[in-house]
PDB file of C-alpha atoms in Angstrom:
ATOM      1  CA  MET X   1     -17.011  31.416  79.370  1.00 49.00           C
ATOM      2  CA  MET X   2     -17.322  29.552  76.076  1.00 51.00           C
ATOM      3  CA  SER X   3     -20.946  30.599  75.601  1.00 52.00           C
ATOM      4  CA  ALA X   4     -19.886  34.223  76.016  1.00 51.00           C
ATOM      5  CA  ALA X   5     -17.013  33.613  73.590  1.00 51.00           C
ATOM      6  CA  ASN X   6     -19.455  32.162  71.084  1.00 52.00           C
ATOM      7  CA  GLN X   7     -21.557  35.298  71.281  1.00 54.00           C
ATOM      8  CA  GLU X   8     -18.576  37.641  70.844  1.00 60.00           C
ATOM      9  CA  PHE X   9     -16.445  35.766  68.306  1.00 71.00           C
ATOM     10  CA  GLY X  10     -19.003  33.490  66.639  1.00 78.00           C
ATOM     11  CA  ASP X  11     -19.388  29.722  66.570  1.00 84.00           C
ATOM     12  CA  ASP X  12     -17.162  29.245  63.522  1.00 89.00           C
ATOM     13  CA  PHE X  13     -14.294  31.141  65.124  1.00 91.00           C
ATOM     14  CA  ILE X  14     -14.598  29.173  68.374  1.00 89.00           C
ATOM     15  CA  ARG X  15     -14.433  25.903  66.419  1.00 92.00           C
ATOM     16  CA  LYS X  16     -11.237  27.076  64.757  1.00 93.00           C
ATOM     17  CA  LEU X  17      -9.822  28.163  68.118  1.00 94.00           C
ATOM     18  CA  ASP X  18     -10.560  24.724  69.584  1.00 93.00           C
ATOM     19  CA  MET X  19      -8.904  23.082  66.578  1.00 94.00           C
ATOM     20  CA  PHE X  20      -5.890  25.388  66.976  1.00 95.00           C
ATOM     21  CA  ASN X  21      -5.443  24.490  70.659  1.00 95.00           C
ATOM     22  CA  ASP X  22      -5.998  20.781  70.008  1.00 96.00           C
ATOM     23  CA  PHE X  23      -3.160  20.873  67.466  1.00 95.00           C
ATOM     24  CA  TYR X  24      -0.804  22.288  70.112  1.00 95.00           C
ATOM     25  CA  ASP X  25      -2.029  19.988  72.868  1.00 94.00           C
ATOM     26  CA  ALA X  26       1.523  18.645  73.361  1.00 94.00           C
ATOM     27  CA  THR X  27       2.990  22.185  73.511  1.00 93.00           C
ATOM     28  CA  PRO X  28       0.704  24.218  75.799  1.00 92.00           C
ATOM     29  CA  ASN X  29       2.925  27.316  75.527  1.00 93.00           C
ATOM     30  CA  LEU X  30       1.709  27.697  71.911  1.00 93.00           C
ATOM     31  CA  GLN X  31      -1.975  27.445  72.812  1.00 95.00           C
ATOM     32  CA  ILE X  32      -4.194  30.537  72.897  1.00 94.00           C
ATOM     33  CA  ASN X  33      -6.041  31.312  76.136  1.00 93.00           C
ATOM     34  CA  CYS X  34      -9.449  32.959  76.382  1.00 87.00           C
ATOM     35  CA  ASN X  35      -9.860  35.261  79.405  1.00 83.00           C
ATOM     36  CA  SER X  36     -12.313  37.886  80.575  1.00 73.00           C
ATOM     37  CA  ASN X  37     -11.227  41.536  80.427  1.00 67.00           C
ATOM     38  CA  GLY X  38     -14.054  43.417  82.061  1.00 66.00           C
ATOM     39  CA  ASP X  39     -17.050  43.235  79.735  1.00 68.00           C
ATOM     40  CA  GLN X  40     -14.937  41.875  76.879  1.00 77.00           C
ATOM     41  CA  LEU X  41     -13.305  38.524  76.176  1.00 80.00           C
ATOM     42  CA  LEU X  42      -9.582  38.602  75.556  1.00 90.00           C
ATOM     43  CA  LEU X  43      -7.503  36.054  73.681  1.00 94.00           C
ATOM     44  CA  GLU X  44      -3.865  35.830  74.668  1.00 95.00           C
ATOM     45  CA  GLY X  45      -1.085  33.664  73.319  1.00 95.00           C
ATOM     46  CA  GLN X  46       2.200  33.385  71.496  1.00 96.00           C
ATOM     47  CA  LEU X  47       2.311  34.562  67.892  1.00 97.00           C
ATOM     48  CA  ARG X  48       5.118  33.077  65.809  1.00 96.00           C
ATOM     49  CA  ILE X  49       6.505  35.615  63.343  1.00 96.00           C
ATOM     50  CA  HIS X  50       8.998  34.713  60.623  1.00 95.00           C
ATOM     51  CA  TRP X  51      11.648  37.191  59.497  1.00 93.00           C
ATOM     52  CA  GLY X  52      11.588  38.184  55.841  1.00 92.00           C
ATOM     53  CA  ILE X  53      13.234  41.604  55.759  1.00 90.00           C
ATOM     54  CA  LEU X  54      15.572  42.454  52.869  1.00 89.00           C
ATOM     55  CA  TYR X  55      17.740  45.124  54.475  1.00 87.00           C
ATOM     56  CA  PRO X  56      19.610  45.311  57.818  1.00 86.00           C
ATOM     57  CA  ILE X  57      17.837  46.750  60.830  1.00 85.00           C
ATOM     58  CA  LEU X  58      19.367  49.064  63.421  1.00 82.00           C
ATOM     59  CA  PHE X  59      19.852  47.921  67.004  1.00 75.00           C
ATOM     60  CA  LYS X  60      19.931  50.207  70.009  1.00 70.00           C
ATOM     61  CA  GLU X  61      23.498  50.890  71.051  1.00 57.00           C
ATOM     62  CA  LYS X  62      23.156  49.666  74.646  1.00 54.00           C
ATOM     63  CA  ASP X  63      20.979  47.429  76.769  1.00 49.00           C
ATOM     64  CA  GLU X  64      18.547  49.142  79.076  1.00 48.00           C
ATOM     65  CA  GLU X  65      19.374  46.598  81.772  1.00 47.00           C
ATOM     66  CA  ALA X  66      22.664  46.398  83.661  1.00 42.00           C
ATOM     67  CA  PRO X  67      25.088  43.962  81.995  1.00 43.00           C
ATOM     68  CA  VAL X  68      25.692  40.541  83.518  1.00 45.00           C
ATOM     69  CA  THR X  69      28.212  37.889  82.569  1.00 42.00           C
ATOM     70  CA  THR X  70      26.270  34.641  82.835  1.00 41.00           C
ATOM     71  CA  ALA X  71      26.277  32.121  80.006  1.00 45.00           C
ATOM     72  CA  SER X  72      22.543  32.651  79.554  1.00 41.00           C
ATOM     73  CA  TYR X  73      23.062  36.393  79.128  1.00 38.00           C
ATOM     74  CA  GLN X  74      25.762  35.816  76.539  1.00 42.00           C
ATOM     75  CA  ARG X  75      23.277  33.782  74.513  1.00 42.00           C
ATOM     76  CA  HIS X  76      20.252  36.069  74.822  1.00 42.00           C
ATOM     77  CA  SER X  77      21.443  39.601  75.545  1.00 41.00           C
ATOM     78  CA  CYS X  78      22.824  42.281  73.302  1.00 42.00           C
ATOM     79  CA  GLY X  79      25.795  42.845  75.623  1.00 42.00           C
ATOM     80  CA  PRO X  80      29.310  42.039  74.397  1.00 42.00           C
ATOM     81  CA  VAL X  81      30.565  38.475  74.397  1.00 42.00           C
ATOM     82  CA  THR X  82      32.959  38.083  77.356  1.00 42.00           C
ATOM     83  CA  THR X  83      34.587  34.694  76.922  1.00 41.00           C
ATOM     84  CA  PRO X  84      37.677  34.680  79.203  1.00 39.00           C
ATOM     85  CA  ASP X  85      41.095  34.791  77.531  1.00 39.00           C
ATOM     86  CA  SER X  86      42.178  31.718  79.488  1.00 35.00           C
ATOM     87  CA  GLU X  87      39.519  29.659  77.754  1.00 35.00           C
ATOM     88  CA  PHE X  88      41.095  30.370  74.377  1.00 34.00           C
ATOM     89  CA  VAL X  89      44.645  29.404  75.473  1.00 36.00           C
ATOM     90  CA  LEU X  90      43.583  26.509  77.714  1.00 34.00           C
ATOM     91  CA  ASN X  91      45.355  23.923  75.550  1.00 39.00           C
ATOM     92  CA  PHE X  92      48.560  25.913  75.295  1.00 38.00           C
ATOM     93  CA  ASP X  93      50.074  25.519  78.773  1.00 43.00           C
ATOM     94  CA  ASN X  94      53.704  24.903  79.709  1.00 46.00           C
ATOM     95  CA  ALA X  95      53.407  21.157  79.225  1.00 43.00           C
ATOM     96  CA  ASP X  96      52.190  21.651  75.675  1.00 43.00           C
ATOM     97  CA  ALA X  97      55.012  24.085  75.011  1.00 43.00           C
ATOM     98  CA  LYS X  98      57.583  21.537  76.178  1.00 45.00           C
ATOM     99  CA  LEU X  99      55.982  18.870  74.010  1.00 40.00           C
ATOM    100  CA  TRP X 100      56.115  21.261  71.050  1.00 38.00           C
ATOM    101  CA  ASN X 101      59.806  21.912  71.701  1.00 45.00           C
ATOM    102  CA  GLY X 102      60.500  18.221  71.885  1.00 44.00           C
ATOM    103  CA  LEU X 103      58.738  17.495  68.602  1.00 41.00           C
ATOM    104  CA  SER X 104      60.327  20.385  66.767  1.00 41.00           C
ATOM    105  CA  GLY X 105      63.830  19.744  68.123  1.00 47.00           C
ATOM    106  CA  LYS X 106      64.496  23.491  68.173  1.00 46.00           C
ATOM    107  CA  ASP X 107      65.145  25.792  71.099  1.00 49.00           C
ATOM    108  CA  GLU X 108      63.282  28.617  69.484  1.00 46.00           C
ATOM    109  CA  GLY X 109      60.156  26.492  69.263  1.00 42.00           C
ATOM    110  CA  LYS X 110      58.878  27.796  72.544  1.00 43.00           C
ATOM    111  CA  SER X 111      59.157  31.418  71.533  1.00 42.00           C
ATOM    112  CA  GLN X 112      57.498  30.697  68.170  1.00 44.00           C
ATOM    113  CA  PHE X 113      54.739  28.824  69.920  1.00 41.00           C
ATOM    114  CA  GLY X 114      54.233  31.640  72.379  1.00 43.00           C
ATOM    115  CA  SER X 115      53.957  34.204  69.608  1.00 41.00           C
ATOM    116  CA  VAL X 116      51.198  32.168  67.972  1.00 44.00           C
ATOM    117  CA  VAL X 117      49.281  32.134  71.246  1.00 45.00           C
ATOM    118  CA  LEU X 118      49.667  35.885  71.724  1.00 43.00           C
ATOM    119  CA  ARG X 119      48.749  36.706  68.137  1.00 46.00           C
ATOM    120  CA  ASN X 120      45.607  34.546  68.205  1.00 49.00           C
ATOM    121  CA  ASN X 121      44.748  35.902  71.631  1.00 52.00           C
ATOM    122  CA  ARG X 122      44.896  39.480  70.343  1.00 52.00           C
ATOM    123  CA  ARG X 123      42.738  38.518  67.354  1.00 51.00           C
ATOM    124  CA  ARG X 124      40.189  36.994  69.712  1.00 52.00           C
ATOM    125  CA  LYS X 125      40.090  40.199  71.754  1.00 51.00           C
ATOM    126  CA  ARG X 126      39.453  42.271  68.651  1.00 52.00           C
ATOM    127  CA  THR X 127      36.627  39.896  67.654  1.00 47.00           C
ATOM    128  CA  ARG X 128      35.023  40.232  71.080  1.00 50.00           C
ATOM    129  CA  LYS X 129      34.963  44.009  70.702  1.00 50.00           C
ATOM    130  CA  ARG X 130      33.103  43.808  67.384  1.00 60.00           C
ATOM    131  CA  LEU X 131      30.505  41.119  68.066  1.00 59.00           C
ATOM    132  CA  SER X 132      27.487  41.072  70.359  1.00 62.00           C
ATOM    133  CA  ILE X 133      24.542  38.708  70.733  1.00 63.00           C
ATOM    134  CA  ILE X 134      20.839  39.416  71.111  1.00 60.00           C
ATOM    135  CA  ASN X 135      18.190  36.698  71.335  1.00 59.00           C
ATOM    136  CA  GLY X 136      20.623  34.198  69.849  1.00 58.00           C
ATOM    137  CA  HIS X 137      21.646  36.406  66.885  1.00 59.00           C
ATOM    138  CA  THR X 138      25.139  37.845  66.454  1.00 60.00           C
ATOM    139  CA  TYR X 139      25.613  41.365  65.115  1.00 60.00           C
ATOM    140  CA  SER X 140      28.396  43.927  64.760  1.00 61.00           C
ATOM    141  CA  THR X 141      28.715  46.557  67.484  1.00 65.00           C
ATOM    142  CA  GLU X 142      30.672  48.782  65.102  1.00 69.00           C
ATOM    143  CA  THR X 143      27.589  49.488  62.984  1.00 67.00           C
ATOM    144  CA  SER X 144      24.708  48.193  65.202  1.00 71.00           C
ATOM    145  CA  LEU X 145      23.229  46.748  61.980  1.00 78.00           C
ATOM    146  CA  PHE X 146      21.811  43.262  61.683  1.00 77.00           C
ATOM    147  CA  LYS X 147      19.699  41.294  59.213  1.00 79.00           C
ATOM    148  CA  PRO X 148      17.976  38.242  60.728  1.00 82.00           C
ATOM    149  CA  ASP X 149      18.170  35.047  58.709  1.00 84.00           C
ATOM    150  CA  ARG X 150      15.242  34.779  56.325  1.00 87.00           C
ATOM    151  CA  GLY X 151      12.673  32.342  57.673  1.00 90.00           C
ATOM    152  CA  SER X 152      13.976  32.419  61.245  1.00 90.00           C
ATOM    153  CA  VAL X 153      11.091  32.634  63.688  1.00 93.00           C
ATOM    154  CA  THR X 154      10.458  34.667  66.835  1.00 92.00           C
ATOM    155  CA  GLY X 155       7.571  34.165  69.231  1.00 94.00           C
ATOM    156  CA  VAL X 156       5.939  37.167  70.926  1.00 95.00           C
ATOM    157  CA  MET X 157       3.148  37.204  73.497  1.00 96.00           C
ATOM    158  CA  VAL X 158       0.228  39.282  72.209  1.00 96.00           C
ATOM    159  CA  THR X 159      -3.504  39.657  72.728  1.00 95.00           C
ATOM    160  CA  SER X 160      -6.481  39.719  70.411  1.00 94.00           C
ATOM    161  CA  GLN X 161      -6.872  43.465  71.017  1.00 93.00           C
ATOM    162  CA  GLN X 162      -3.431  44.389  69.692  1.00 96.00           C
ATOM    163  CA  THR X 163      -3.302  45.647  66.132  1.00 96.00           C
ATOM    164  CA  THR X 164      -0.739  44.815  63.461  1.00 96.00           C
ATOM    165  CA  GLN X 165       1.369  47.900  64.210  1.00 95.00           C
ATOM    166  CA  GLU X 166       1.236  47.202  67.948  1.00 97.00           C
ATOM    167  CA  VAL X 167       2.382  43.607  67.416  1.00 97.00           C
ATOM    168  CA  ILE X 168       5.255  44.829  65.230  1.00 96.00           C
ATOM    169  CA  GLN X 169       6.250  47.219  68.030  1.00 95.00           C
ATOM    170  CA  VAL X 170       6.321  44.313  70.511  1.00 95.00           C
ATOM    171  CA  LEU X 171       8.563  42.349  68.161  1.00 94.00           C
ATOM    172  CA  LEU X 172      10.943  45.266  67.582  1.00 92.00           C
ATOM    173  CA  ASN X 173      11.128  45.953  71.323  1.00 90.00           C
ATOM    174  CA  LYS X 174      12.057  42.344  71.974  1.00 88.00           C
ATOM    175  CA  PHE X 175      14.989  42.662  69.563  1.00 81.00           C
ATOM    176  CA  LYS X 176      15.820  46.217  70.728  1.00 82.00           C
ATOM    177  CA  VAL X 177      15.379  47.625  67.215  1.00 85.00           C
ATOM    178  CA  GLU X 178      15.562  51.379  66.571  1.00 85.00           C
ATOM    179  CA  ASN X 179      13.535  51.291  63.324  1.00 88.00           C
ATOM    180  CA  TYR X 180       9.965  52.605  63.376  1.00 90.00           C
ATOM    181  CA  PRO X 181       7.122  50.036  63.271  1.00 91.00           C
ATOM    182  CA  MET X 182       5.476  51.805  60.315  1.00 93.00           C
ATOM    183  CA  GLU X 183       8.447  50.766  58.154  1.00 93.00           C
ATOM    184  CA  PHE X 184       7.247  47.153  58.346  1.00 95.00           C
ATOM    185  CA  CYS X 185       4.122  45.091  57.863  1.00 95.00           C
ATOM    186  CA  LEU X 186       2.970  41.591  58.698  1.00 96.00           C
ATOM    187  CA  CYS X 187       2.304  39.400  55.667  1.00 95.00           C
ATOM    188  CA  VAL X 188       0.427  36.147  55.299  1.00 95.00           C
ATOM    189  CA  VAL X 189       2.453  33.839  53.055  1.00 94.00           C
ATOM    190  CA  ARG X 190       1.013  30.531  51.855  1.00 92.00           C
ATOM    191  CA  ASN X 191       3.073  27.596  50.598  1.00 89.00           C
ATOM    192  CA  ASN X 192       1.584  28.013  47.106  1.00 86.00           C
ATOM    193  CA  GLY X 193       3.124  31.501  46.796  1.00 87.00           C
ATOM    194  CA  GLU X 194       0.024  33.504  47.651  1.00 90.00           C
ATOM    195  CA  MET X 195       0.873  36.557  49.776  1.00 92.00           C
ATOM    196  CA  TYR X 196      -0.945  39.551  51.183  1.00 93.00           C
ATOM    197  CA  ALA X 197      -0.254  42.148  53.869  1.00 94.00           C
ATOM    198  CA  LEU X 198      -2.397  42.461  56.983  1.00 95.00           C
ATOM    199  CA  LYS X 199      -3.971  45.870  57.396  1.00 94.00           C
ATOM    200  CA  ASP X 200      -2.471  48.111  60.074  1.00 92.00           C
ATOM    201  CA  GLN X 201      -5.642  47.888  62.167  1.00 93.00           C
ATOM    202  CA  ALA X 202      -6.042  44.116  61.788  1.00 95.00           C
ATOM    203  CA  HIS X 203      -5.569  41.819  64.796  1.00 96.00           C
ATOM    204  CA  PRO X 204      -2.805  39.294  63.971  1.00 96.00           C
ATOM    205  CA  LEU X 205      -3.632  36.836  66.766  1.00 96.00           C
ATOM    206  CA  LEU X 206      -7.196  36.498  65.490  1.00 95.00           C
ATOM    207  CA  GLU X 207      -5.871  36.173  61.944  1.00 96.00           C
ATOM    208  CA  ARG X 208      -3.569  33.347  63.040  1.00 96.00           C
ATOM    209  CA  VAL X 209      -6.506  31.430  64.504  1.00 95.00           C
ATOM    210  CA  LEU X 210      -8.503  31.874  61.293  1.00 94.00           C
ATOM    211  CA  LEU X 211      -5.517  30.728  59.209  1.00 95.00           C
ATOM    212  CA  GLY X 212      -5.156  27.576  61.287  1.00 94.00           C
ATOM    213  CA  PRO X 213      -2.184  26.104  63.162  1.00 95.00           C
ATOM    214  CA  LEU X 214      -0.326  24.508  60.216  1.00 95.00           C
ATOM    215  CA  GLU X 215       2.724  26.686  59.568  1.00 93.00           C
ATOM    216  CA  ASP X 216       3.818  24.354  56.786  1.00 92.00           C
ATOM    217  CA  GLU X 217       0.854  25.708  54.836  1.00 94.00           C
ATOM    218  CA  VAL X 218       0.750  29.355  55.918  1.00 95.00           C
ATOM    219  CA  LYS X 219       3.130  31.590  57.867  1.00 96.00           C
ATOM    220  CA  ILE X 220       3.119  35.162  59.106  1.00 97.00           C
ATOM    221  CA  PHE X 221       6.212  37.137  58.030  1.00 96.00           C
ATOM    222  CA  ILE X 222       7.503  40.578  58.954  1.00 95.00           C
ATOM    223  CA  MET X 223       8.681  42.460  55.844  1.00 94.00           C
ATOM    224  CA  GLU X 224       9.453  45.988  54.681  1.00 93.00           C
ATOM    225  CA  LYS X 225       6.170  47.667  53.826  1.00 91.00           C
ATOM    226  CA  HIS X 226       7.358  49.390  50.642  1.00 87.00           C
ATOM    227  CA  TRP X 227       8.484  46.112  49.077  1.00 82.00           C
ATOM    228  CA  ILE X 228       5.220  44.241  49.495  1.00 84.00           C
ATOM    229  CA  VAL X 229       3.199  43.247  46.457  1.00 82.00           C
ATOM    230  CA  ASP X 230       0.030  41.269  47.065  1.00 86.00           C
ATOM    231  CA  ILE X 231       0.009  38.006  45.119  1.00 86.00           C
ATOM    232  CA  ASN X 232      -3.413  36.446  44.707  1.00 84.00           C
ATOM    233  CA  GLU X 233      -4.108  32.760  44.270  1.00 80.00           C
ATOM    234  CA  GLU X 234      -4.481  33.040  40.491  1.00 79.00           C
ATOM    235  CA  VAL X 235      -0.995  34.544  40.086  1.00 81.00           C
ATOM    236  CA  ALA X 236       0.573  32.341  42.768  1.00 79.00           C
ATOM    237  CA  GLN X 237      -0.087  29.181  40.745  1.00 78.00           C
ATOM    238  CA  PHE X 238       2.504  30.324  38.190  1.00 79.00           C
ATOM    239  CA  ILE X 239       5.288  31.171  40.647  1.00 75.00           C
ATOM    240  CA  ASN X 240       6.794  27.702  41.056  1.00 76.00           C
ATOM    241  CA  LEU X 241       6.536  26.700  37.387  1.00 81.00           C
ATOM    242  CA  PRO X 242       9.768  26.108  35.399  1.00 87.00           C
ATOM    243  CA  GLU X 243      11.132  29.076  33.486  1.00 87.00           C
ATOM    244  CA  ALA X 244      10.628  27.335  30.129  1.00 90.00           C
ATOM    245  CA  VAL X 245       6.932  26.854  30.895  1.00 89.00           C
ATOM    246  CA  LEU X 246       6.548  30.531  31.850  1.00 86.00           C
ATOM    247  CA  PHE X 247       8.206  31.639  28.612  1.00 90.00           C
ATOM    248  CA  GLY X 248       5.793  29.317  26.783  1.00 91.00           C
ATOM    249  CA  PHE X 249       2.868  31.120  28.422  1.00 87.00           C
ATOM    250  CA  LEU X 250       4.331  34.490  27.413  1.00 89.00           C
ATOM    251  CA  ASP X 251       4.705  33.367  23.795  1.00 93.00           C
ATOM    252  CA  LYS X 252       1.115  32.137  23.760  1.00 93.00           C
ATOM    253  CA  TYR X 253      -0.149  35.418  25.250  1.00 91.00           C
ATOM    254  CA  LYS X 254       1.766  37.387  22.609  1.00 94.00           C
ATOM    255  CA  LYS X 255       0.268  35.299  19.814  1.00 94.00           C
ATOM    256  CA  ASP X 256      -3.209  35.701  21.296  1.00 95.00           C
ATOM    257  CA  GLU X 257      -2.610  39.449  21.590  1.00 94.00           C
ATOM    258  CA  GLU X 258      -1.555  39.718  17.943  1.00 94.00           C
ATOM    259  CA  SER X 259      -4.546  37.648  16.858  1.00 94.00           C
ATOM    260  CA  GLU X 260      -6.962  39.855  18.814  1.00 95.00           C
ATOM    261  CA  LYS X 261      -5.271  42.949  17.424  1.00 95.00           C
ATOM    262  CA  GLU X 262      -5.745  41.723  13.852  1.00 94.00           C
ATOM    263  CA  ILE X 263      -9.421  40.952  14.488  1.00 95.00           C
ATOM    264  CA  ILE X 264     -10.044  44.446  15.888  1.00 95.00           C
ATOM    265  CA  GLN X 265      -8.120  46.118  13.066  1.00 94.00           C
ATOM    266  CA  GLU X 266     -10.109  44.191  10.440  1.00 94.00           C
ATOM    267  CA  LYS X 267     -13.368  45.075  12.153  1.00 94.00           C
ATOM    268  CA  TYR X 268     -12.635  48.813  12.071  1.00 95.00           C
ATOM    269  CA  ARG X 269     -11.264  48.584   8.522  1.00 94.00           C
ATOM    270  CA  ILE X 270     -14.679  47.308   7.377  1.00 95.00           C
ATOM    271  CA  TYR X 271     -16.433  50.094   9.329  1.00 94.00           C
ATOM    272  CA  ARG X 272     -14.205  52.691   7.707  1.00 93.00           C
ATOM    273  CA  GLU X 273     -14.896  51.367   4.194  1.00 93.00           C
ATOM    274  CA  LYS X 274     -18.670  51.387   4.748  1.00 92.00           C
ATOM    275  CA  LEU X 275     -18.514  54.935   6.122  1.00 92.00           C
ATOM    276  CA  GLU X 276     -16.488  56.088   3.146  1.00 90.00           C
ATOM    277  CA  GLU X 277     -18.962  54.441   0.741  1.00 89.00           C
ATOM    278  CA  ARG X 278     -21.865  56.127   2.501  1.00 89.00           C
ATOM    279  CA  LEU X 279     -20.162  59.499   2.422  1.00 89.00           C
ATOM    280  CA  GLU X 280     -19.593  59.159  -1.329  1.00 87.00           C
ATOM    281  CA  LEU X 281     -23.283  58.474  -1.866  1.00 86.00           C
ATOM    282  CA  LEU X 282     -24.269  61.544   0.148  1.00 85.00           C
ATOM    283  CA  SER X 283     -21.735  63.796  -1.479  1.00 79.00           C
ATOM    284  CA  PRO X 284     -23.296  66.640  -3.624  1.00 75.00           C
ATOM    285  CA  SER X 285     -21.022  65.846  -6.532  1.00 64.00           C
ATOM    286  CA  SER X 286     -22.685  62.485  -6.882  1.00 53.00           C
TER     287      SER X 286
END
């Protein structure tokens, strides 16, 4: 199998794949498997994608699956949160009401206490109607809009044959997002500030292997396509510099620009004078 992989992917790629899997030796679920798919070799594994979108995304209004009420579903589904009312008022039973009356020394304490319970209980019901949870993220059911926390990560199972747009579709399907995949792109972001977008027909799983396993050094983000500006290594080195230093560079560039401008102007001034002198010599009046 590995000899065939060497022929298809190349020796250098296989070395990087081995290094990638060795790094995740303690977490096999993050390793990338190499399998045969007919006449072709197929890599399959989990791709970790970090969220970097700027604007809210739109969730589907309802789950495709029938709703359930288990604790696991409440954590990972987009169905409404269904915490029982009794759980909220568990500490406010008759014994607590009597204790409250005794401490307050007033007969109306019980009725006041009961009104607090009912008011908070109604507020809790209203909250349950507005909030839902999907894959651990809470969003509003009134608008179906949600913006994942920047830098939060989601793992999706993909293959080496899936393109960038196909991987984005898998990610959006996992979060039940209505937005179209072409609105987004996958970007490679290095810790030095360098950033570039993967092409739509690139293969993100292969790119991840080539980038290496160290996410402290380089991550793959999902971002809005129309906001992406590629930042090369030369520009990235200035990103984390203090503002005063950057203004110093700008001042220096302006001075250099003025100096170059003066040199060019002087050069053409001399040319103009020589041309005028020559024209005077060739003039018939002379």
